[in-house]
Amino acid sequence: MPHESAGQSSAVRAVAFTYLSFALPISMLGVMWEPVSERFNQSPGTLGVAGLFYGVGRLSTATTGQGLVRRFGIPTAIATVLIVLTAASAALAATPFWALFLGAWAVIGACSGSLDSIGAGFIARTEDVRSAGLIHGSYGVGATIGPLVVAVAPNWRMAIAVTGVVTLMAAASVRTVHDGWTTPAPSLDQPEGGAGPVPTGPLPVKTVGLLLLLFGVFVALEVTAGLWLFTFLTEERDLSDTLGRIAVSGFWGGLTIGRLLMSRAGPSALLARMGLARLSLVGCALVLLMVAVRGPVAVALPFLTGLVLAPTIPTLFAQTAQRIGAEHAPRIAGWQLVATNIGAISVPLLVGQWVDAASAAVIPVVLLAVTVTGTTLLFVVGRPGEAPGAAATSPKSATR
């Protein structure tokens, strides 16, 4: 963040801790599913149903961030939602009923959607890739810790209880930051005088459509991998539960390290030279290896894949204003979150249906198809400043 004050730094760290906290429960879901499904007498594929309830909850609040901030201000809005998330985590850890288990996931999803909506507006206002990398990287820290907590906790209920403690700590952390937020409140998308930014040109519909597809595809890739890699590795690659959890933690760890590295000048400059599309090609190759590789290498591949794909989502968020114009960016912030939630709901749910109908062998095939789709879209949309589709013929494409 250029010329950031101590207050601004504190605000970024508070939002980063918030992202860490709400990443914990969803990162635990896939790796704790075996004892959960046994407890509630459910099939392996109903993991997709639990993910659906989480996803629908998250989608239902994907556009609520700006309204909450207008009404309460950023810190109060974040802290309030985090307290609700703490209560939902406690209910999830204690419930003896399948219906209540699903309901708790819907509330957790709704809280996560609100927090992500508030955070996305905060990131858009900073217009800083390094801050975006830190915040999204902190989500990865939480997602990396989650499977490891499941591995060491006495049972899945105790693991979920840990998330309640962390979210409560995050709420307290946010309340200690009194200045440095990106707007003086009560709004993320209006300047101090109260009038919103006036568009100076038409909305670039084609670019917006491609960007929304990109958000949906790459979030679908991350969520599907996080939910289903454990099942694939333990059932199709004969890894132990412990190694499977380490591998899933490694996937989130790769995302985390890659995003945190974006806050460093050297990796950030390398990413700018290489471009997202070429980086995503490497990701395609790594996902392809998952289809064929067995043994210890299968544990390492998720980490490498996460590391390579890490910059995509935060970079796309940070580049939104450059691609469609600053005056249009607040308008589509909610659309971006809707697109990410649709991707996060639909693909994992379909995988669950296919796993029950066939086997866990379909999981890496779906991941490969999603990665190839996302890579193709990146080449089509090009770099900021390029017209969509120009990448294939523009001289600039030679340096992507």
PDB file of N, CA and C in Angstrom, residues 1-93:
ATOM      1  N   MET A   1       0.850  -1.185   0.000  1.00  0.00           N
ATOM      2  CA  MET A   1       0.000   0.000   0.000  1.00  0.00           C
ATOM      3  C   MET A   1       0.887   1.236   0.000  1.00  0.00           C
ATOM      4  N   PRO A   2       0.794   2.098  -0.996  1.00  0.00           N
ATOM      5  CA  PRO A   2       1.667   3.242  -1.065  1.00  0.00           C
ATOM      6  C   PRO A   2       1.438   4.193   0.095  1.00  0.00           C
ATOM      7  N   HIS A   3       2.552   4.619   0.755  1.00  0.00           N
ATOM      8  CA  HIS A   3       2.494   5.617   1.814  1.00  0.00           C
ATOM      9  C   HIS A   3       1.493   5.237   2.901  1.00  0.00           C
ATOM     10  N   GLU A   4       1.398   3.938   3.236  1.00  0.00           N
ATOM     11  CA  GLU A   4       0.391   3.535   4.207  1.00  0.00           C
ATOM     12  C   GLU A   4       0.797   3.995   5.599  1.00  0.00           C
ATOM     13  N   SER A   5      -0.190   4.403   6.384  1.00  0.00           N
ATOM     14  CA  SER A   5       0.033   4.825   7.757  1.00  0.00           C
ATOM     15  C   SER A   5       0.020   3.610   8.667  1.00  0.00           C
ATOM     16  N   ALA A   6       0.376   3.842   9.940  1.00  0.00           N
ATOM     17  CA  ALA A   6       0.313   2.756  10.917  1.00  0.00           C
ATOM     18  C   ALA A   6      -1.120   2.256  11.062  1.00  0.00           C
ATOM     19  N   GLY A   7      -2.087   3.189  11.012  1.00  0.00           N
ATOM     20  CA  GLY A   7      -3.490   2.797  11.104  1.00  0.00           C
ATOM     21  C   GLY A   7      -3.920   1.927   9.939  1.00  0.00           C
ATOM     22  N   GLN A   8      -3.499   2.310   8.735  1.00  0.00           N
ATOM     23  CA  GLN A   8      -3.847   1.519   7.561  1.00  0.00           C
ATOM     24  C   GLN A   8      -3.239   0.119   7.656  1.00  0.00           C
ATOM     25  N   SER A   9      -1.994   0.049   8.120  1.00  0.00           N
ATOM     26  CA  SER A   9      -1.328  -1.242   8.308  1.00  0.00           C
ATOM     27  C   SER A   9      -2.096  -2.104   9.283  1.00  0.00           C
ATOM     28  N   SER A  10      -2.557  -1.505  10.366  1.00  0.00           N
ATOM     29  CA  SER A  10      -3.315  -2.244  11.368  1.00  0.00           C
ATOM     30  C   SER A  10      -4.639  -2.741  10.798  1.00  0.00           C
ATOM     31  N   ALA A  11      -5.280  -1.911   9.978  1.00  0.00           N
ATOM     32  CA  ALA A  11      -6.545  -2.319   9.363  1.00  0.00           C
ATOM     33  C   ALA A  11      -6.340  -3.504   8.434  1.00  0.00           C
ATOM     34  N   VAL A  12      -5.285  -3.467   7.629  1.00  0.00           N
ATOM     35  CA  VAL A  12      -4.994  -4.581   6.722  1.00  0.00           C
ATOM     36  C   VAL A  12      -4.756  -5.853   7.529  1.00  0.00           C
ATOM     37  N   ARG A  13      -4.004  -5.752   8.629  1.00  0.00           N
ATOM     38  CA  ARG A  13      -3.726  -6.937   9.449  1.00  0.00           C
ATOM     39  C   ARG A  13      -5.003  -7.481  10.093  1.00  0.00           C
ATOM     40  N   ALA A  14      -5.892  -6.585  10.513  1.00  0.00           N
ATOM     41  CA  ALA A  14      -7.144  -7.029  11.125  1.00  0.00           C
ATOM     42  C   ALA A  14      -8.012  -7.773  10.109  1.00  0.00           C
ATOM     43  N   VAL A  15      -8.084  -7.242   8.894  1.00  0.00           N
ATOM     44  CA  VAL A  15      -8.850  -7.931   7.848  1.00  0.00           C
ATOM     45  C   VAL A  15      -8.189  -9.265   7.512  1.00  0.00           C
ATOM     46  N   ALA A  16      -6.860  -9.294   7.509  1.00  0.00           N
ATOM     47  CA  ALA A  16      -6.143 -10.539   7.235  1.00  0.00           C
ATOM     48  C   ALA A  16      -6.463 -11.596   8.293  1.00  0.00           C
ATOM     49  N   PHE A  17      -6.507 -11.212   9.570  1.00  0.00           N
ATOM     50  CA  PHE A  17      -6.846 -12.147  10.640  1.00  0.00           C
ATOM     51  C   PHE A  17      -8.285 -12.641  10.484  1.00  0.00           C
ATOM     52  N   THR A  18      -9.157 -11.744  10.051  1.00  0.00           N
ATOM     53  CA  THR A  18     -10.545 -12.134   9.791  1.00  0.00           C
ATOM     54  C   THR A  18     -10.611 -13.216   8.723  1.00  0.00           C
ATOM     55  N   TYR A  19      -9.863 -13.030   7.633  1.00  0.00           N
ATOM     56  CA  TYR A  19      -9.854 -14.024   6.558  1.00  0.00           C
ATOM     57  C   TYR A  19      -9.306 -15.357   7.064  1.00  0.00           C
ATOM     58  N   LEU A  20      -8.274 -15.311   7.894  1.00  0.00           N
ATOM     59  CA  LEU A  20      -7.729 -16.548   8.476  1.00  0.00           C
ATOM     60  C   LEU A  20      -8.818 -17.284   9.260  1.00  0.00           C
ATOM     61  N   SER A  21      -9.596 -16.549  10.038  1.00  0.00           N
ATOM     62  CA  SER A  21     -10.558 -17.189  10.933  1.00  0.00           C
ATOM     63  C   SER A  21     -11.692 -17.863  10.175  1.00  0.00           C
ATOM     64  N   PHE A  22     -12.245 -17.212   9.148  1.00  0.00           N
ATOM     65  CA  PHE A  22     -13.381 -17.844   8.479  1.00  0.00           C
ATOM     66  C   PHE A  22     -12.956 -18.880   7.437  1.00  0.00           C
ATOM     67  N   ALA A  23     -11.646 -19.011   7.197  1.00  0.00           N
ATOM     68  CA  ALA A  23     -11.155 -20.107   6.361  1.00  0.00           C
ATOM     69  C   ALA A  23     -11.124 -21.431   7.111  1.00  0.00           C
ATOM     70  N   LEU A  24     -11.028 -21.393   8.425  1.00  0.00           N
ATOM     71  CA  LEU A  24     -10.835 -22.612   9.205  1.00  0.00           C
ATOM     72  C   LEU A  24     -11.940 -23.657   9.020  1.00  0.00           C
ATOM     73  N   PRO A  25     -13.220 -23.314   9.230  1.00  0.00           N
ATOM     74  CA  PRO A  25     -14.227 -24.381   9.200  1.00  0.00           C
ATOM     75  C   PRO A  25     -14.360 -25.074   7.846  1.00  0.00           C
ATOM     76  N   ILE A  26     -14.374 -24.325   6.759  1.00  0.00           N
ATOM     77  CA  ILE A  26     -14.569 -24.967   5.458  1.00  0.00           C
ATOM     78  C   ILE A  26     -13.354 -25.802   5.061  1.00  0.00           C
ATOM     79  N   SER A  27     -12.163 -25.423   5.509  1.00  0.00           N
ATOM     80  CA  SER A  27     -10.982 -26.219   5.192  1.00  0.00           C
ATOM     81  C   SER A  27     -10.967 -27.535   5.962  1.00  0.00           C
ATOM     82  N   MET A  28     -11.725 -27.620   7.051  1.00  0.00           N
ATOM     83  CA  MET A  28     -11.804 -28.848   7.841  1.00  0.00           C
ATOM     84  C   MET A  28     -12.816 -29.837   7.273  1.00  0.00           C
ATOM     85  N   LEU A  29     -13.786 -29.350   6.520  1.00  0.00           N
ATOM     86  CA  LEU A  29     -14.934 -30.181   6.149  1.00  0.00           C
ATOM     87  C   LEU A  29     -14.528 -31.449   5.405  1.00  0.00           C
ATOM     88  N   GLY A  30     -13.722 -31.316   4.359  1.00  0.00           N
ATOM     89  CA  GLY A  30     -13.365 -32.482   3.559  1.00  0.00           C
ATOM     90  C   GLY A  30     -12.542 -33.509   4.320  1.00  0.00           C
ATOM     91  N   VAL A  31     -11.615 -33.051   5.164  1.00  0.00           N
ATOM     92  CA  VAL A  31     -10.706 -33.987   5.828  1.00  0.00           C
ATOM     93  C   VAL A  31     -11.319 -34.626   7.070  1.00  0.00           C
ATOM     94  N   MET A  32     -12.447 -34.103   7.541  1.00  0.00           N
ATOM     95  CA  MET A  32     -13.108 -34.722   8.686  1.00  0.00           C
ATOM     96  C   MET A  32     -14.361 -35.485   8.256  1.00  0.00           C
ATOM     97  N   TRP A  33     -14.557 -35.626   6.948  1.00  0.00           N
ATOM     98  CA  TRP A  33     -15.832 -36.139   6.475  1.00  0.00           C
ATOM     99  C   TRP A  33     -16.075 -37.602   6.826  1.00  0.00           C
ATOM    100  N   GLU A  34     -15.044 -38.418   6.870  1.00  0.00           N
ATOM    101  CA  GLU A  34     -15.260 -39.842   7.160  1.00  0.00           C
ATOM    102  C   GLU A  34     -15.941 -40.053   8.511  1.00  0.00           C
ATOM    103  N   PRO A  35     -15.421 -39.516   9.630  1.00  0.00           N
ATOM    104  CA  PRO A  35     -16.144 -39.700  10.896  1.00  0.00           C
ATOM    105  C   PRO A  35     -17.482 -38.964  10.939  1.00  0.00           C
ATOM    106  N   VAL A  36     -17.581 -37.833  10.244  1.00  0.00           N
ATOM    107  CA  VAL A  36     -18.852 -37.111  10.218  1.00  0.00           C
ATOM    108  C   VAL A  36     -19.914 -37.933   9.492  1.00  0.00           C
ATOM    109  N   SER A  37     -19.569 -38.485   8.327  1.00  0.00           N
ATOM    110  CA  SER A  37     -20.545 -39.276   7.555  1.00  0.00           C
ATOM    111  C   SER A  37     -20.958 -40.531   8.317  1.00  0.00           C
ATOM    112  N   GLU A  38     -20.014 -41.124   9.049  1.00  0.00           N
ATOM    113  CA  GLU A  38     -20.358 -42.293   9.868  1.00  0.00           C
ATOM    114  C   GLU A  38     -21.282 -41.905  11.007  1.00  0.00           C
ATOM    115  N   ARG A  39     -21.016 -40.757  11.637  1.00  0.00           N
ATOM    116  CA  ARG A  39     -21.855 -40.316  12.760  1.00  0.00           C
ATOM    117  C   ARG A  39     -23.289 -40.051  12.325  1.00  0.00           C
ATOM    118  N   PHE A  40     -23.461 -39.484  11.132  1.00  0.00           N
ATOM    119  CA  PHE A  40     -24.800 -39.134  10.670  1.00  0.00           C
ATOM    120  C   PHE A  40     -25.341 -40.126   9.635  1.00  0.00           C
ATOM    121  N   ASN A  41     -24.622 -41.241   9.426  1.00  0.00           N
ATOM    122  CA  ASN A  41     -25.069 -42.299   8.521  1.00  0.00           C
ATOM    123  C   ASN A  41     -25.316 -41.771   7.103  1.00  0.00           C
ATOM    124  N   GLN A  42     -24.311 -41.087   6.549  1.00  0.00           N
ATOM    125  CA  GLN A  42     -24.401 -40.497   5.222  1.00  0.00           C
ATOM    126  C   GLN A  42     -23.360 -41.121   4.301  1.00  0.00           C
ATOM    127  N   SER A  43     -23.606 -41.053   2.982  1.00  0.00           N
ATOM    128  CA  SER A  43     -22.674 -41.595   1.992  1.00  0.00           C
ATOM    129  C   SER A  43     -21.519 -40.629   1.774  1.00  0.00           C
ATOM    130  N   PRO A  44     -20.398 -41.103   1.185  1.00  0.00           N
ATOM    131  CA  PRO A  44     -19.268 -40.196   0.914  1.00  0.00           C
ATOM    132  C   PRO A  44     -19.654 -38.998   0.052  1.00  0.00           C
ATOM    133  N   GLY A  45     -20.532 -39.206  -0.920  1.00  0.00           N
ATOM    134  CA  GLY A  45     -20.894 -38.125  -1.834  1.00  0.00           C
ATOM    135  C   GLY A  45     -21.686 -37.007  -1.203  1.00  0.00           C
ATOM    136  N   THR A  46     -22.269 -37.243  -0.005  1.00  0.00           N
ATOM    137  CA  THR A  46     -23.029 -36.175   0.634  1.00  0.00           C
ATOM    138  C   THR A  46     -22.134 -35.074   1.190  1.00  0.00           C
ATOM    139  N   LEU A  47     -20.831 -35.261   1.101  1.00  0.00           N
ATOM    140  CA  LEU A  47     -19.927 -34.132   1.347  1.00  0.00           C
ATOM    141  C   LEU A  47     -20.304 -32.961   0.454  1.00  0.00           C
ATOM    142  N   GLY A  48     -20.697 -33.275  -0.784  1.00  0.00           N
ATOM    143  CA  GLY A  48     -21.139 -32.222  -1.699  1.00  0.00           C
ATOM    144  C   GLY A  48     -22.398 -31.532  -1.213  1.00  0.00           C
ATOM    145  N   VAL A  49     -23.267 -32.252  -0.508  1.00  0.00           N
ATOM    146  CA  VAL A  49     -24.488 -31.650   0.029  1.00  0.00           C
ATOM    147  C   VAL A  49     -24.146 -30.668   1.151  1.00  0.00           C
ATOM    148  N   ALA A  50     -23.237 -31.086   2.037  1.00  0.00           N
ATOM    149  CA  ALA A  50     -22.800 -30.162   3.088  1.00  0.00           C
ATOM    150  C   ALA A  50     -22.156 -28.926   2.480  1.00  0.00           C
ATOM    151  N   GLY A  51     -21.332 -29.140   1.439  1.00  0.00           N
ATOM    152  CA  GLY A  51     -20.739 -28.008   0.735  1.00  0.00           C
ATOM    153  C   GLY A  51     -21.791 -27.130   0.080  1.00  0.00           C
ATOM    154  N   LEU A  52     -22.884 -27.741  -0.389  1.00  0.00           N
ATOM    155  CA  LEU A  52     -23.981 -26.973  -0.990  1.00  0.00           C
ATOM    156  C   LEU A  52     -24.621 -26.045   0.031  1.00  0.00           C
ATOM    157  N   PHE A  53     -24.897 -26.543   1.225  1.00  0.00           N
ATOM    158  CA  PHE A  53     -25.504 -25.699   2.260  1.00  0.00           C
ATOM    159  C   PHE A  53     -24.574 -24.543   2.624  1.00  0.00           C
ATOM    160  N   TYR A  54     -23.298 -24.851   2.769  1.00  0.00           N
ATOM    161  CA  TYR A  54     -22.324 -23.790   3.028  1.00  0.00           C
ATOM    162  C   TYR A  54     -22.332 -22.778   1.883  1.00  0.00           C
ATOM    163  N   GLY A  55     -22.306 -23.289   0.650  1.00  0.00           N
ATOM    164  CA  GLY A  55     -22.223 -22.416  -0.516  1.00  0.00           C
ATOM    165  C   GLY A  55     -23.458 -21.554  -0.709  1.00  0.00           C
ATOM    166  N   VAL A  56     -24.641 -22.133  -0.493  1.00  0.00           N
ATOM    167  CA  VAL A  56     -25.878 -21.354  -0.628  1.00  0.00           C
ATOM    168  C   VAL A  56     -25.916 -20.261   0.439  1.00  0.00           C
ATOM    169  N   GLY A  57     -25.499 -20.607   1.650  1.00  0.00           N
ATOM    170  CA  GLY A  57     -25.426 -19.575   2.691  1.00  0.00           C
ATOM    171  C   GLY A  57     -24.484 -18.461   2.294  1.00  0.00           C
ATOM    172  N   ARG A  58     -23.346 -18.836   1.755  1.00  0.00           N
ATOM    173  CA  ARG A  58     -22.359 -17.840   1.354  1.00  0.00           C
ATOM    174  C   ARG A  58     -22.861 -16.990   0.193  1.00  0.00           C
ATOM    175  N   LEU A  59     -23.529 -17.625  -0.776  1.00  0.00           N
ATOM    176  CA  LEU A  59     -24.079 -16.892  -1.915  1.00  0.00           C
ATOM    177  C   LEU A  59     -25.148 -15.899  -1.468  1.00  0.00           C
ATOM    178  N   SER A  60     -25.950 -16.288  -0.469  1.00  0.00           N
ATOM    179  CA  SER A  60     -27.057 -15.435  -0.038  1.00  0.00           C
ATOM    180  C   SER A  60     -26.582 -14.116   0.556  1.00  0.00           C
ATOM    181  N   THR A  61     -25.333 -14.058   0.999  1.00  0.00           N
ATOM    182  CA  THR A  61     -24.815 -12.828   1.618  1.00  0.00           C
ATOM    183  C   THR A  61     -23.677 -12.208   0.815  1.00  0.00           C
ATOM    184  N   ALA A  62     -23.487 -12.679  -0.415  1.00  0.00           N
ATOM    185  CA  ALA A  62     -22.324 -12.246  -1.204  1.00  0.00           C
ATOM    186  C   ALA A  62     -22.331 -10.761  -1.531  1.00  0.00           C
ATOM    187  N   THR A  63     -23.499 -10.126  -1.496  1.00  0.00           N
ATOM    188  CA  THR A  63     -23.574  -8.701  -1.843  1.00  0.00           C
ATOM    189  C   THR A  63     -23.965  -7.833  -0.643  1.00  0.00           C
ATOM    190  N   THR A  64     -23.833  -8.374   0.555  1.00  0.00           N
ATOM    191  CA  THR A  64     -24.304  -7.633   1.730  1.00  0.00           C
ATOM    192  C   THR A  64     -23.255  -6.699   2.324  1.00  0.00           C
ATOM    193  N   GLY A  65     -22.003  -6.814   1.896  1.00  0.00           N
ATOM    194  CA  GLY A  65     -20.918  -6.086   2.536  1.00  0.00           C
ATOM    195  C   GLY A  65     -21.112  -4.582   2.554  1.00  0.00           C
ATOM    196  N   GLN A  66     -21.438  -3.993   1.409  1.00  0.00           N
ATOM    197  CA  GLN A  66     -21.558  -2.541   1.343  1.00  0.00           C
ATOM    198  C   GLN A  66     -22.694  -2.035   2.221  1.00  0.00           C
ATOM    199  N   GLY A  67     -23.830  -2.778   2.249  1.00  0.00           N
ATOM    200  CA  GLY A  67     -24.941  -2.373   3.101  1.00  0.00           C
ATOM    201  C   GLY A  67     -24.585  -2.426   4.578  1.00  0.00           C
ATOM    202  N   LEU A  68     -23.892  -3.469   4.986  1.00  0.00           N
ATOM    203  CA  LEU A  68     -23.477  -3.586   6.384  1.00  0.00           C
ATOM    204  C   LEU A  68     -22.524  -2.463   6.769  1.00  0.00           C
ATOM    205  N   VAL A  69     -21.600  -2.131   5.854  1.00  0.00           N
ATOM    206  CA  VAL A  69     -20.627  -1.082   6.150  1.00  0.00           C
ATOM    207  C   VAL A  69     -21.299   0.283   6.218  1.00  0.00           C
ATOM    208  N   ARG A  70     -22.247   0.534   5.319  1.00  0.00           N
ATOM    209  CA  ARG A  70     -22.973   1.810   5.376  1.00  0.00           C
ATOM    210  C   ARG A  70     -23.686   1.969   6.720  1.00  0.00           C
ATOM    211  N   ARG A  71     -24.243   0.873   7.211  1.00  0.00           N
ATOM    212  CA  ARG A  71     -25.052   0.944   8.423  1.00  0.00           C
ATOM    213  C   ARG A  71     -24.204   0.991   9.692  1.00  0.00           C
ATOM    214  N   PHE A  72     -23.125   0.188   9.722  1.00  0.00           N
ATOM    215  CA  PHE A  72     -22.382   0.018  10.969  1.00  0.00           C
ATOM    216  C   PHE A  72     -20.941   0.508  10.923  1.00  0.00           C
ATOM    217  N   GLY A  73     -20.386   0.708   9.714  1.00  0.00           N
ATOM    218  CA  GLY A  73     -18.956   0.949   9.600  1.00  0.00           C
ATOM    219  C   GLY A  73     -18.210  -0.380   9.503  1.00  0.00           C
ATOM    220  N   ILE A  74     -17.003  -0.342   8.960  1.00  0.00           N
ATOM    221  CA  ILE A  74     -16.285  -1.582   8.672  1.00  0.00           C
ATOM    222  C   ILE A  74     -15.984  -2.397   9.932  1.00  0.00           C
ATOM    223  N   PRO A  75     -15.345  -1.838  10.968  1.00  0.00           N
ATOM    224  CA  PRO A  75     -14.965  -2.687  12.108  1.00  0.00           C
ATOM    225  C   PRO A  75     -16.153  -3.296  12.843  1.00  0.00           C
ATOM    226  N   THR A  76     -17.208  -2.522  13.044  1.00  0.00           N
ATOM    227  CA  THR A  76     -18.387  -3.054  13.737  1.00  0.00           C
ATOM    228  C   THR A  76     -19.056  -4.143  12.915  1.00  0.00           C
ATOM    229  N   ALA A  77     -19.137  -3.940  11.601  1.00  0.00           N
ATOM    230  CA  ALA A  77     -19.752  -4.944  10.737  1.00  0.00           C
ATOM    231  C   ALA A  77     -18.971  -6.256  10.797  1.00  0.00           C
ATOM    232  N   ILE A  78     -17.652  -6.180  10.673  1.00  0.00           N
ATOM    233  CA  ILE A  78     -16.828  -7.393  10.697  1.00  0.00           C
ATOM    234  C   ILE A  78     -16.954  -8.095  12.049  1.00  0.00           C
ATOM    235  N   ALA A  79     -16.824  -7.345  13.130  1.00  0.00           N
ATOM    236  CA  ALA A  79     -16.852  -7.949  14.468  1.00  0.00           C
ATOM    237  C   ALA A  79     -18.191  -8.620  14.751  1.00  0.00           C
ATOM    238  N   THR A  80     -19.283  -7.990  14.343  1.00  0.00           N
ATOM    239  CA  THR A  80     -20.618  -8.566  14.582  1.00  0.00           C
ATOM    240  C   THR A  80     -20.785  -9.889  13.847  1.00  0.00           C
ATOM    241  N   VAL A  81     -20.383  -9.923  12.584  1.00  0.00           N
ATOM    242  CA  VAL A  81     -20.511 -11.165  11.810  1.00  0.00           C
ATOM    243  C   VAL A  81     -19.608 -12.251  12.392  1.00  0.00           C
ATOM    244  N   LEU A  82     -18.430 -11.873  12.857  1.00  0.00           N
ATOM    245  CA  LEU A  82     -17.526 -12.856  13.461  1.00  0.00           C
ATOM    246  C   LEU A  82     -18.124 -13.465  14.731  1.00  0.00           C
ATOM    247  N   ILE A  83     -18.854 -12.686  15.501  1.00  0.00           N
ATOM    248  CA  ILE A  83     -19.503 -13.219  16.701  1.00  0.00           C
ATOM    249  C   ILE A  83     -20.589 -14.223  16.323  1.00  0.00           C
ATOM    250  N   VAL A  84     -21.355 -13.917  15.271  1.00  0.00           N
ATOM    251  CA  VAL A  84     -22.354 -14.877  14.787  1.00  0.00           C
ATOM    252  C   VAL A  84     -21.670 -16.154  14.304  1.00  0.00           C
ATOM    253  N   LEU A  85     -20.536 -16.008  13.624  1.00  0.00           N
ATOM    254  CA  LEU A  85     -19.777 -17.165  13.163  1.00  0.00           C
ATOM    255  C   LEU A  85     -19.298 -18.010  14.343  1.00  0.00           C
ATOM    256  N   THR A  86     -18.894 -17.378  15.421  1.00  0.00           N
ATOM    257  CA  THR A  86     -18.495 -18.110  16.623  1.00  0.00           C
ATOM    258  C   THR A  86     -19.652 -18.949  17.155  1.00  0.00           C
ATOM    259  N   ALA A  87     -20.839 -18.361  17.220  1.00  0.00           N
ATOM    260  CA  ALA A  87     -22.011 -19.091  17.708  1.00  0.00           C
ATOM    261  C   ALA A  87     -22.364 -20.262  16.790  1.00  0.00           C
ATOM    262  N   ALA A  88     -22.259 -20.054  15.477  1.00  0.00           N
ATOM    263  CA  ALA A  88     -22.564 -21.125  14.526  1.00  0.00           C
ATOM    264  C   ALA A  88     -21.563 -22.274  14.645  1.00  0.00           C
ATOM    265  N   SER A  89     -20.303 -21.946  14.888  1.00  0.00           N
ATOM    266  CA  SER A  89     -19.278 -22.984  15.068  1.00  0.00           C
ATOM    267  C   SER A  89     -19.574 -23.807  16.314  1.00  0.00           C
ATOM    268  N   ALA A  90     -19.996 -23.146  17.378  1.00  0.00           N
ATOM    269  CA  ALA A  90     -20.347 -23.861  18.610  1.00  0.00           C
ATOM    270  C   ALA A  90     -21.530 -24.793  18.367  1.00  0.00           C
ATOM    271  N   ALA A  91     -22.532 -24.315  17.621  1.00  0.00           N
ATOM    272  CA  ALA A  91     -23.698 -25.159  17.310  1.00  0.00           C
ATOM    273  C   ALA A  91     -23.296 -26.360  16.464  1.00  0.00           C
ATOM    274  N   LEU A  92     -22.406 -26.139  15.505  1.00  0.00           N
ATOM    275  CA  LEU A  92     -21.946 -27.234  14.644  1.00  0.00           C
ATOM    276  C   LEU A  92     -21.210 -28.289  15.462  1.00  0.00           C
ATOM    277  N   ALA A  93     -20.393 -27.854  16.401  1.00  0.00           N
ATOM    278  CA  ALA A  93     -19.620 -28.790  17.217  1.00  0.00           C
ATOM    279  C   ALA A  93     -20.502 -29.599  18.153  1.00  0.00           C
TER     280      ALA A  93
END
